[in-house]
Short mmCIF file of C-alpha atoms and ligand atoms in Angstrom, two decimals:
data_model
loop_
_atom_site.label_atom_id
_atom_site.label_comp_id
_atom_site.label_asym_id
_atom_site.label_seq_id
_atom_site.Cartn_x
_atom_site.Cartn_y
_atom_site.Cartn_z
CA MET A 1 -76.22 -26.08 -44.54
CA GLU A 2 -74.59 -27.40 -47.37
CA LYS A 3 -72.61 -25.37 -49.91
CA THR A 4 -70.32 -26.20 -53.11
CA ILE A 5 -67.64 -24.24 -54.01
CA ALA A 6 -66.01 -24.75 -57.28
CA VAL A 7 -62.04 -24.69 -56.43
CA ILE A 8 -59.42 -23.15 -58.85
CA ARG A 9 -55.82 -24.09 -57.82
CA GLY A 10 -54.90 -22.29 -61.32
CA ASP A 11 -50.59 -22.28 -61.42
CA GLY A 12 -47.58 -21.41 -59.48
CA ILE A 13 -47.73 -21.20 -56.03
CA GLY A 14 -52.56 -21.56 -55.95
CA PRO A 15 -52.29 -24.62 -55.40
CA GLU A 16 -50.71 -24.38 -52.39
CA ILE A 17 -52.04 -21.55 -50.90
CA VAL A 18 -55.77 -22.57 -51.62
CA ASP A 19 -55.08 -25.98 -49.56
CA GLN A 20 -54.29 -24.14 -46.31
CA ALA A 21 -57.76 -22.21 -46.99
CA ILE A 22 -59.65 -25.45 -47.70
CA ARG A 23 -58.15 -26.73 -44.64
CA VAL A 24 -59.76 -23.34 -42.88
CA LEU A 25 -63.29 -23.71 -44.73
CA ASP A 26 -62.61 -28.26 -43.93
CA LYS A 27 -62.59 -26.82 -39.83
CA VAL A 28 -65.46 -23.54 -39.94
CA ALA A 29 -67.90 -26.31 -41.51
CA GLU A 30 -66.60 -29.10 -38.53
CA LYS A 31 -67.38 -25.76 -35.93
CA PHE A 32 -70.05 -24.11 -37.34
CA ASN A 33 -72.22 -28.22 -38.53
CA HIS A 34 -72.41 -27.15 -42.11
CA THR A 35 -70.79 -29.11 -45.62
CA PHE A 36 -68.73 -28.03 -47.79
CA ILE A 37 -68.47 -30.00 -51.11
CA TYR A 38 -65.62 -28.75 -53.18
CA GLY A 39 -65.82 -29.69 -57.16
CA ASP A 40 -62.02 -29.26 -58.98
CA VAL A 41 -61.84 -26.46 -61.49
CA ASP A 42 -58.86 -26.41 -64.32
CA MET A 43 -58.25 -22.84 -64.94
CA GLY A 44 -54.95 -21.59 -66.58
CA GLY A 45 -52.04 -22.52 -67.58
CA ASN A 46 -52.88 -26.33 -66.25
CA ALA A 47 -55.91 -25.54 -68.44
CA ILE A 48 -53.71 -24.86 -71.14
CA ASP A 49 -51.53 -27.59 -70.49
CA LYS A 50 -54.18 -29.94 -70.21
CA TRP A 51 -57.23 -29.03 -72.39
CA GLY A 52 -55.57 -26.48 -75.01
CA GLU A 53 -57.10 -23.20 -73.74
CA PRO A 54 -57.73 -21.34 -70.58
CA LEU A 55 -61.24 -21.72 -69.57
CA PRO A 56 -62.71 -24.42 -71.62
CA GLU A 57 -66.97 -24.36 -71.60
CA ALA A 58 -67.42 -27.03 -69.53
CA MET A 59 -64.59 -25.17 -66.36
CA LEU A 60 -67.37 -22.06 -66.57
CA GLN A 61 -70.16 -24.44 -66.44
CA LYS A 62 -68.61 -26.04 -63.36
CA CYS A 63 -67.96 -22.77 -61.74
CA LEU A 64 -71.64 -21.82 -62.58
CA ALA A 65 -73.74 -24.33 -61.52
CA SER A 66 -71.54 -23.90 -57.65
CA ASP A 67 -72.86 -21.53 -55.24
CA SER A 68 -69.50 -19.83 -55.20
CA VAL A 69 -65.51 -20.28 -56.46
CA LEU A 70 -63.43 -19.73 -55.06
CA LEU A 71 -59.76 -18.96 -57.04
CA GLY A 72 -55.49 -19.71 -55.73
CA ALA A 73 -54.35 -17.65 -58.90
CA VAL A 74 -52.88 -18.11 -62.67
CA GLY A 75 -50.17 -17.26 -64.83
CA GLY A 76 -46.36 -17.99 -65.02
CA PRO A 77 -43.06 -17.88 -67.13
CA LYS A 78 -44.55 -21.15 -68.33
CA TRP A 79 -47.02 -19.56 -71.12
CA ASP A 80 -45.50 -16.75 -71.92
CA GLY A 81 -44.87 -17.88 -75.61
CA VAL A 82 -48.65 -18.44 -76.22
CA PRO A 83 -50.98 -16.92 -78.60
CA ALA A 84 -52.66 -13.25 -76.95
CA ALA A 85 -55.27 -15.08 -77.01
CA LYS A 86 -55.35 -17.92 -75.29
CA ARG A 87 -52.84 -16.85 -72.53
CA PRO A 88 -54.15 -17.90 -68.74
CA GLU A 89 -54.84 -14.32 -67.88
CA LYS A 90 -57.48 -15.05 -71.28
CA GLY A 91 -58.90 -17.42 -69.07
CA LEU A 92 -59.19 -14.90 -66.11
CA LEU A 93 -61.41 -12.25 -68.45
CA ALA A 94 -62.99 -15.50 -69.80
CA LEU A 95 -64.61 -16.33 -66.52
CA ARG A 96 -66.01 -13.17 -65.39
CA ALA A 97 -67.58 -11.93 -68.03
CA GLY A 98 -68.90 -15.50 -67.85
CA MET A 99 -70.09 -15.06 -64.54
CA GLY A 100 -71.31 -11.90 -64.81
CA LEU A 101 -68.98 -10.76 -62.10
CA PHE A 102 -68.95 -6.70 -62.60
CA SER A 103 -67.97 -5.56 -59.13
CA ASN A 104 -64.54 -6.24 -57.33
CA ASN A 105 -64.05 -5.28 -54.50
CA ARG A 106 -60.68 -5.50 -52.35
CA PRO A 107 -60.15 -3.98 -48.84
CA ALA A 108 -57.40 -1.82 -48.14
CA LYS A 109 -56.56 -2.78 -44.78
CA LEU A 110 -52.74 -1.44 -43.01
CA TRP A 111 -53.80 -4.88 -40.37
CA PRO A 112 -51.64 -3.44 -37.01
CA GLN A 113 -49.61 -5.74 -36.80
CA LEU A 114 -48.06 -5.25 -40.20
CA ALA A 115 -48.18 -1.34 -39.72
CA GLY A 116 -43.75 -1.33 -39.95
CA ALA A 117 -44.51 -3.47 -43.06
CA CYS A 118 -46.05 -0.43 -44.93
CA PRO A 119 -43.57 1.78 -46.94
CA LEU A 120 -45.16 5.51 -45.79
CA LYS A 121 -43.72 7.51 -43.13
CA PRO A 122 -45.40 6.96 -38.74
CA SER A 123 -47.60 9.82 -39.13
CA ILE A 124 -49.39 9.22 -42.32
CA VAL A 125 -49.68 5.41 -40.91
CA GLU A 126 -50.97 6.11 -37.01
CA LYS A 127 -54.38 8.29 -39.40
CA GLY A 128 -54.50 4.99 -40.08
CA ILE A 129 -55.79 3.01 -43.72
CA ASP A 130 -59.35 1.21 -43.99
CA PHE A 131 -60.57 1.79 -47.30
CA ILE A 132 -62.38 -0.77 -50.21
CA VAL A 133 -61.38 -0.28 -53.55
CA VAL A 134 -64.73 -1.28 -56.16
CA ARG A 135 -63.63 -1.76 -59.53
CA GLU A 136 -65.78 -1.90 -62.57
CA LEU A 137 -64.32 -5.51 -64.31
CA ILE A 138 -66.63 -6.42 -66.84
CA GLY A 139 -65.85 -3.17 -69.36
CA GLY A 140 -64.06 -0.50 -70.30
CA VAL A 141 -60.57 -0.60 -72.27
CA TYR A 142 -59.75 -5.03 -70.91
CA PHE A 143 -63.53 -5.59 -72.66
CA GLY A 144 -63.05 -2.82 -76.40
CA GLU A 145 -61.67 -4.78 -79.68
CA HIS A 146 -58.09 -5.07 -79.71
CA SER A 147 -55.91 -4.77 -82.96
CA THR A 148 -52.79 -3.43 -84.23
CA ALA A 149 -52.34 -2.26 -88.42
CA GLU A 150 -49.72 -0.86 -90.12
CA VAL A 151 -50.03 2.26 -90.74
CA ASP A 152 -47.74 4.51 -93.43
CA GLY A 153 -45.71 2.84 -93.57
CA GLU A 154 -45.01 1.42 -89.07
CA LYS A 155 -47.87 -0.25 -86.70
CA LYS A 156 -50.16 0.88 -85.02
CA ALA A 157 -52.38 -0.34 -82.11
CA THR A 158 -55.75 0.10 -81.42
CA ASP A 159 -57.65 -0.53 -77.58
CA ILE A 160 -60.98 0.81 -77.50
CA MET A 161 -62.54 1.89 -74.39
CA ALA A 162 -66.41 1.94 -73.97
CA TYR A 163 -68.95 2.77 -71.21
CA SER A 164 -72.24 2.28 -71.40
CA GLU A 165 -74.70 3.85 -69.00
CA HIS A 166 -75.80 1.01 -67.31
CA GLU A 167 -73.00 -0.46 -66.79
CA ILE A 168 -71.57 2.43 -64.71
CA GLU A 169 -74.74 2.59 -62.89
CA ARG A 170 -74.18 -1.16 -61.57
CA ILE A 171 -71.05 -0.46 -60.51
CA GLY A 172 -72.31 3.17 -58.81
CA ARG A 173 -74.87 1.60 -56.72
CA ILE A 174 -72.34 -0.61 -55.45
CA GLY A 175 -69.66 1.97 -54.67
CA PHE A 176 -72.73 3.89 -52.53
CA GLU A 177 -74.40 0.52 -50.90
CA THR A 178 -71.03 0.18 -49.97
CA ALA A 179 -69.69 3.60 -47.75
CA ARG A 180 -73.23 2.99 -46.22
CA LYS A 181 -72.34 -0.41 -45.34
CA ARG A 182 -69.33 1.35 -43.78
CA ARG A 183 -68.41 5.58 -43.59
CA ASN A 184 -70.47 6.66 -45.37
CA LYS A 185 -68.38 8.15 -48.38
CA LEU A 186 -67.83 7.72 -51.71
CA THR A 187 -65.23 8.98 -53.74
CA SER A 188 -65.25 8.47 -57.49
CA VAL A 189 -62.43 8.29 -59.39
CA ASP A 190 -62.11 8.86 -63.24
CA LYS A 191 -60.40 11.67 -65.67
CA ALA A 192 -62.97 13.57 -66.61
CA ASN A 193 -61.31 16.72 -68.24
CA VAL A 194 -59.44 14.33 -71.25
CA LEU A 195 -62.37 11.31 -71.45
CA ASP A 196 -65.63 11.18 -72.91
CA THR A 197 -66.37 7.86 -71.15
CA SER A 198 -65.27 9.57 -67.11
CA ARG A 199 -67.08 12.26 -68.57
CA LEU A 200 -69.88 9.79 -69.08
CA TRP A 201 -69.40 8.35 -65.70
CA ARG A 202 -69.15 11.63 -63.60
CA ALA A 203 -72.51 12.39 -65.10
CA VAL A 204 -74.20 9.13 -63.75
CA MET A 205 -72.51 9.26 -60.83
CA HIS A 206 -73.98 12.40 -59.55
CA ARG A 207 -77.30 11.26 -60.95
CA LEU A 208 -76.84 8.72 -58.44
CA ALA A 209 -75.41 10.98 -55.49
CA ALA A 210 -79.16 11.91 -55.55
CA GLU A 211 -80.56 8.74 -54.54
CA TYR A 212 -77.79 8.31 -51.47
CA PRO A 213 -77.79 12.11 -49.70
CA ASP A 214 -76.57 10.59 -46.31
CA VAL A 215 -73.50 9.15 -48.36
CA GLU A 216 -70.53 11.86 -48.40
CA TYR A 217 -70.14 11.93 -52.43
CA SER A 218 -67.09 13.14 -54.11
CA ASP A 219 -65.24 13.06 -57.60
CA MET A 220 -61.71 12.29 -57.70
CA LEU A 221 -59.57 12.88 -60.89
CA VAL A 222 -57.13 9.18 -61.21
CA ASP A 223 -53.93 11.14 -61.10
CA ASN A 224 -55.10 12.72 -58.17
CA CYS A 225 -55.61 9.73 -56.54
CA ALA A 226 -52.61 7.90 -57.38
CA MET A 227 -50.94 10.62 -55.18
CA GLN A 228 -53.85 11.04 -52.42
CA ILE A 229 -53.00 7.28 -51.14
CA VAL A 230 -49.77 7.87 -50.55
CA LYS A 231 -49.91 11.31 -49.22
CA ASP A 232 -53.30 11.00 -46.88
CA PRO A 233 -55.00 7.25 -47.70
CA SER A 234 -57.05 8.10 -44.26
CA GLN A 235 -59.35 10.39 -46.13
CA PHE A 236 -60.68 7.35 -48.51
CA ASP A 237 -63.81 4.71 -47.34
CA VAL A 238 -64.79 3.96 -50.80
CA ILE A 239 -63.44 4.13 -54.01
CA VAL A 240 -65.43 3.47 -56.84
CA THR A 241 -63.43 3.10 -60.53
CA GLU A 242 -64.32 1.87 -64.05
CA ASN A 243 -61.63 -0.97 -64.51
CA LEU A 244 -58.32 0.35 -65.48
CA PHE A 245 -57.62 2.56 -63.03
CA GLY A 246 -59.37 0.23 -60.97
CA ASP A 247 -56.48 -2.18 -61.58
CA ILE A 248 -54.12 0.05 -60.91
CA LEU A 249 -55.33 1.62 -57.79
CA SER A 250 -56.09 -0.84 -56.18
CA ASP A 251 -52.55 -2.70 -56.11
CA GLU A 252 -50.68 0.54 -55.43
CA ALA A 253 -53.33 0.23 -52.80
CA SER A 254 -52.28 -3.58 -51.74
CA MET A 255 -48.54 -1.95 -51.17
CA ILE A 256 -49.67 0.05 -48.44
CA THR A 257 -51.19 -2.30 -46.56
CA GLY A 258 -47.72 -3.87 -46.18
CA SER A 259 -48.09 -7.19 -47.91
CA ILE A 260 -49.83 -8.43 -51.31
CA GLY A 261 -49.72 -11.54 -49.73
CA MET A 262 -52.03 -10.04 -47.53
CA ILE A 263 -55.43 -8.91 -49.41
CA PRO A 264 -58.25 -10.55 -50.45
CA SER A 265 -61.39 -9.66 -52.48
CA SER A 266 -64.65 -10.51 -53.85
CA SER A 267 -65.63 -10.31 -57.66
CA LEU A 268 -70.07 -10.35 -57.64
CA GLY A 269 -72.69 -9.80 -59.87
CA GLU A 270 -76.37 -9.91 -60.25
CA THR A 271 -76.39 -13.74 -57.81
CA SER A 272 -75.00 -14.16 -54.38
CA CYS A 273 -72.40 -17.02 -57.01
CA GLY A 274 -69.61 -14.55 -56.54
CA LEU A 275 -65.56 -15.29 -57.23
CA TYR A 276 -63.32 -14.85 -53.77
CA GLU A 277 -59.17 -14.70 -54.93
CA PRO A 278 -56.18 -13.32 -53.34
CA ILE A 279 -55.04 -9.86 -55.13
CA HIS A 280 -51.44 -11.36 -55.31
CA GLY A 281 -50.50 -13.22 -59.25
CA SER A 282 -49.35 -17.06 -59.48
CA ALA A 283 -45.33 -15.53 -57.68
CA PRO A 284 -43.63 -17.32 -59.73
CA ASP A 285 -40.20 -16.85 -57.68
CA ILE A 286 -41.65 -19.20 -55.19
CA ALA A 287 -44.05 -21.54 -56.04
CA GLY A 288 -44.00 -25.06 -55.21
CA GLN A 289 -41.38 -23.78 -51.77
CA ASN A 290 -43.79 -23.67 -48.99
CA LYS A 291 -43.13 -20.61 -48.65
CA ALA A 292 -46.57 -18.60 -49.93
CA ASN A 293 -48.39 -16.44 -47.48
CA PRO A 294 -51.34 -18.19 -47.57
CA ILE A 295 -54.16 -15.00 -45.77
CA GLY A 296 -55.42 -13.16 -48.60
CA THR A 297 -57.15 -16.39 -49.68
CA ILE A 298 -57.47 -17.63 -46.24
CA LEU A 299 -59.64 -14.21 -46.11
CA SER A 300 -61.17 -14.53 -49.53
CA ALA A 301 -62.68 -18.13 -48.24
CA ALA A 302 -64.18 -16.01 -45.65
CA MET A 303 -65.41 -13.47 -47.64
CA MET A 304 -67.14 -15.43 -49.16
CA CYS A 305 -69.50 -17.00 -46.21
CA ARG A 306 -70.36 -13.24 -45.26
CA TYR A 307 -70.89 -12.57 -49.30
CA SER A 308 -72.56 -15.58 -50.78
CA PHE A 309 -73.61 -17.95 -48.07
CA ASP A 310 -74.78 -15.58 -45.55
CA MET A 311 -72.39 -16.60 -42.49
CA PRO A 312 -71.42 -13.65 -41.26
CA ALA A 313 -70.12 -15.57 -37.63
CA GLU A 314 -68.04 -18.02 -39.68
CA ALA A 315 -66.10 -15.47 -40.87
CA ASP A 316 -65.61 -12.99 -38.22
CA ALA A 317 -63.74 -16.58 -36.75
CA ILE A 318 -61.26 -16.99 -39.84
CA GLU A 319 -60.85 -13.12 -39.48
CA ALA A 320 -60.40 -13.11 -35.73
CA ALA A 321 -57.97 -16.53 -35.74
CA VAL A 322 -55.58 -14.93 -38.51
CA GLN A 323 -55.67 -11.65 -36.22
CA LYS A 324 -54.90 -14.62 -33.28
CA ALA A 325 -51.99 -15.65 -35.43
CA LEU A 326 -50.46 -12.35 -36.44
CA ASP A 327 -50.52 -11.32 -32.65
CA ALA A 328 -48.87 -14.62 -32.24
CA GLY A 329 -45.74 -13.33 -34.07
CA PHE A 330 -46.30 -15.40 -37.28
CA ARG A 331 -45.45 -14.76 -40.62
CA THR A 332 -44.47 -16.33 -43.57
CA GLY A 333 -41.17 -14.36 -45.15
CA ASP A 334 -43.93 -11.40 -47.60
CA MET A 335 -43.89 -9.88 -43.71
CA MET A 336 -40.97 -10.94 -42.31
CA ALA A 337 -40.03 -9.10 -39.42
CA GLU A 338 -37.99 -8.95 -36.50
CA GLY A 339 -38.73 -10.23 -32.96
CA CYS A 340 -41.34 -13.13 -35.38
CA GLN A 341 -41.67 -16.66 -36.62
CA LEU A 342 -41.01 -17.40 -39.42
CA VAL A 343 -43.35 -19.79 -40.54
CA SER A 344 -43.59 -21.49 -44.27
CA CYS A 345 -47.31 -21.23 -45.97
CA SER A 346 -48.49 -24.89 -44.69
CA GLU A 347 -47.36 -23.36 -40.61
CA MET A 348 -48.87 -20.50 -41.64
CA GLY A 349 -52.05 -22.22 -41.71
CA ASP A 350 -51.63 -24.47 -39.09
CA ALA A 351 -50.75 -21.63 -36.55
CA ILE A 352 -54.96 -20.01 -38.19
CA LEU A 353 -55.69 -23.13 -37.54
CA SER A 354 -54.80 -23.49 -33.93
CA PHE A 355 -56.64 -20.43 -33.45
CA LEU A 356 -60.17 -21.59 -34.83
P1 LIG B 1 -47.01 -11.28 -58.29
O1 LIG B 1 -48.23 -11.44 -57.75
O2 LIG B 1 -47.00 -12.69 -58.15
O3 LIG B 1 -45.77 -11.44 -57.66
C1 LIG B 1 -45.25 -10.04 -56.77
C2 LIG B 1 -44.27 -10.49 -56.41
O4 LIG B 1 -44.96 -10.52 -54.89
C3 LIG B 1 -43.76 -12.02 -56.54
O5 LIG B 1 -42.25 -11.86 -55.74
C4 LIG B 1 -44.18 -12.54 -55.58
O6 LIG B 1 -43.62 -14.12 -54.95
C5 LIG B 1 -44.55 -12.08 -54.38
N1 LIG B 1 -45.52 -12.60 -53.41
C6 LIG B 1 -47.47 -12.78 -54.62
N2 LIG B 1 -48.01 -13.28 -53.59
C7 LIG B 1 -47.07 -13.83 -52.88
C8 LIG B 1 -47.48 -14.52 -51.51
N3 LIG B 1 -48.69 -15.17 -51.50
N4 LIG B 1 -46.98 -14.09 -50.21
C9 LIG B 1 -45.87 -13.53 -50.85
N5 LIG B 1 -45.44 -13.88 -51.61
C10 LIG B 1 -46.14 -13.14 -52.44
O7 LIG B 1 -47.45 -10.24 -59.73
P2 LIG B 1 -46.78 -10.96 -60.62
O8 LIG B 1 -44.77 -11.61 -60.72
O9 LIG B 1 -46.08 -9.88 -61.72
O10 LIG B 1 -46.77 -12.08 -62.11
C11 LIG B 1 -46.95 -13.46 -61.83
C12 LIG B 1 -47.95 -14.27 -62.91
O11 LIG B 1 -48.90 -14.32 -61.62
C13 LIG B 1 -48.09 -13.48 -63.87
O12 LIG B 1 -48.19 -14.51 -64.93
C14 LIG B 1 -49.15 -12.82 -64.07
O13 LIG B 1 -49.35 -12.78 -65.54
C15 LIG B 1 -50.14 -13.42 -62.69
N6 LIG B 1 -51.18 -12.37 -62.48
C16 LIG B 1 -52.34 -13.52 -61.57
C17 LIG B 1 -52.91 -12.47 -61.56
C18 LIG B 1 -54.27 -13.85 -60.84
O14 LIG B 1 -54.67 -15.09 -61.42
N7 LIG B 1 -55.35 -13.06 -60.44
C19 LIG B 1 -52.98 -11.99 -60.77
C20 LIG B 1 -51.49 -10.77 -60.81
C21 LIG B 1 -50.77 -11.31 -61.89
#
C-alpha cells in the first residue's frame, strides 16, 4: 500500500520524537512492503516564526490532502508573549476543527514493566489499569465565545460552554462502539447536577444506551470520576466525556500509567484521515538534549497503522517491539528504574527498531 502522511514535527522535543517514529514507520514499510510518503507541515511556534501564524491555511490543506497526520508537540516559553489568538496552541485547535476531529481517544494502560512507576498503592495497581478516555474535541467551552469586559469598575471574564444534540450523539456513539471492541463497559461522565449542557448530554446518552443493550452503561459525575480514577481505576473500560472534563481526566489518567511519555492518542472525525500524537507537550525543559521518551509518538504511529491505514499486523508489530524494548530493560530518563539501562531518545529508537 502507498500512504501519504503529513508530518508536523512542531516545537521543543517534537522533532526528536517524530524522527524516531518515522524511523519505525520506515522499517514497517520495508518489512511489510508499503510506501509511506511524508510531507512536512509547519504548525505551532515554528509556524509563527516562519509564517506569522500558528497554522497557515496552506498547511491545513496539506493535512487534509494526506491519508493521515503525525504530530510531535507544539508550544513553549518562547511564544508565551504572543497574543492569545495567535498562540501555538491555537494552531492545534484550528487543526482539530479544520479536520473535523470530534473524538480524541487516549488509552490509559499501565504496562506491567512500568508498574513500579505508578504512584498508586500496589494493592490498587495489581487489579490492572487498562481503559480509554474518549473525549469530545471540538465543542464545549474551548470553542465557545470568550470575552473580558469592564463591569462595575472591575474586569469580568466569560467563557461559553455549549453543546448541541448532534455533537453529543456522534461522540456518544464512538464511546459505545469503542466499548463494543473492548470489554463492553461504558461510563459517561458529566456534571448533570449543575450544568444544562450536562443534563442534555445525559439525556442523549440515555437515548443511545437503549440502542446498545449489550454495553453495560453508567453515568458518573466528573468530580466522583476524578476520585474513582485514583481509588479504583480497574472499574473503567471506556470513559466518554465532553471536552473540558476529558482534558483534565485524561491527564489524570496518564499520571497513573507511569510516564506521560508513553501514551499515544488518536483523534478521529467522519473520515479515515486522523491525527496521531503523543499526549504530552513539547517538554521545553529537555528539548534538544536527546533525552525525551519517543514511545508515545511511536505508539501513535502504531495507532495510525491500525485505525487510519487498516494495517493491524503492522500495528501489532510496532507494539510488540516496544514491549520487547521495555522487557529488555531499556528506559529513557522519565521512566528510569533500578536495574534498567538508561538510554537516550535515539537509542530507544534503535532498541525498538532492533526488535521490529
Ligand atoms: P509537557 O507535557 O510538555 O511537560 C510536562 C513534564 O513532562 C515535563 O517535565 C517534561 O519534561 C515531561 N515530559 C513530557 N513529555 C515527555 C517525554 N516524551 N519524555 C520525557 N519527559 C517528558 O507539559 P508542559 O510543560 O505543561 O507544557 C510545555 C509546552 O507544551 C507548553 O507550551 C504547552 O502549551 C505545550 N503543550 C502542547 C501540547 C501539544 O502539542 N499537544 C500538549 C500539552 C502542552
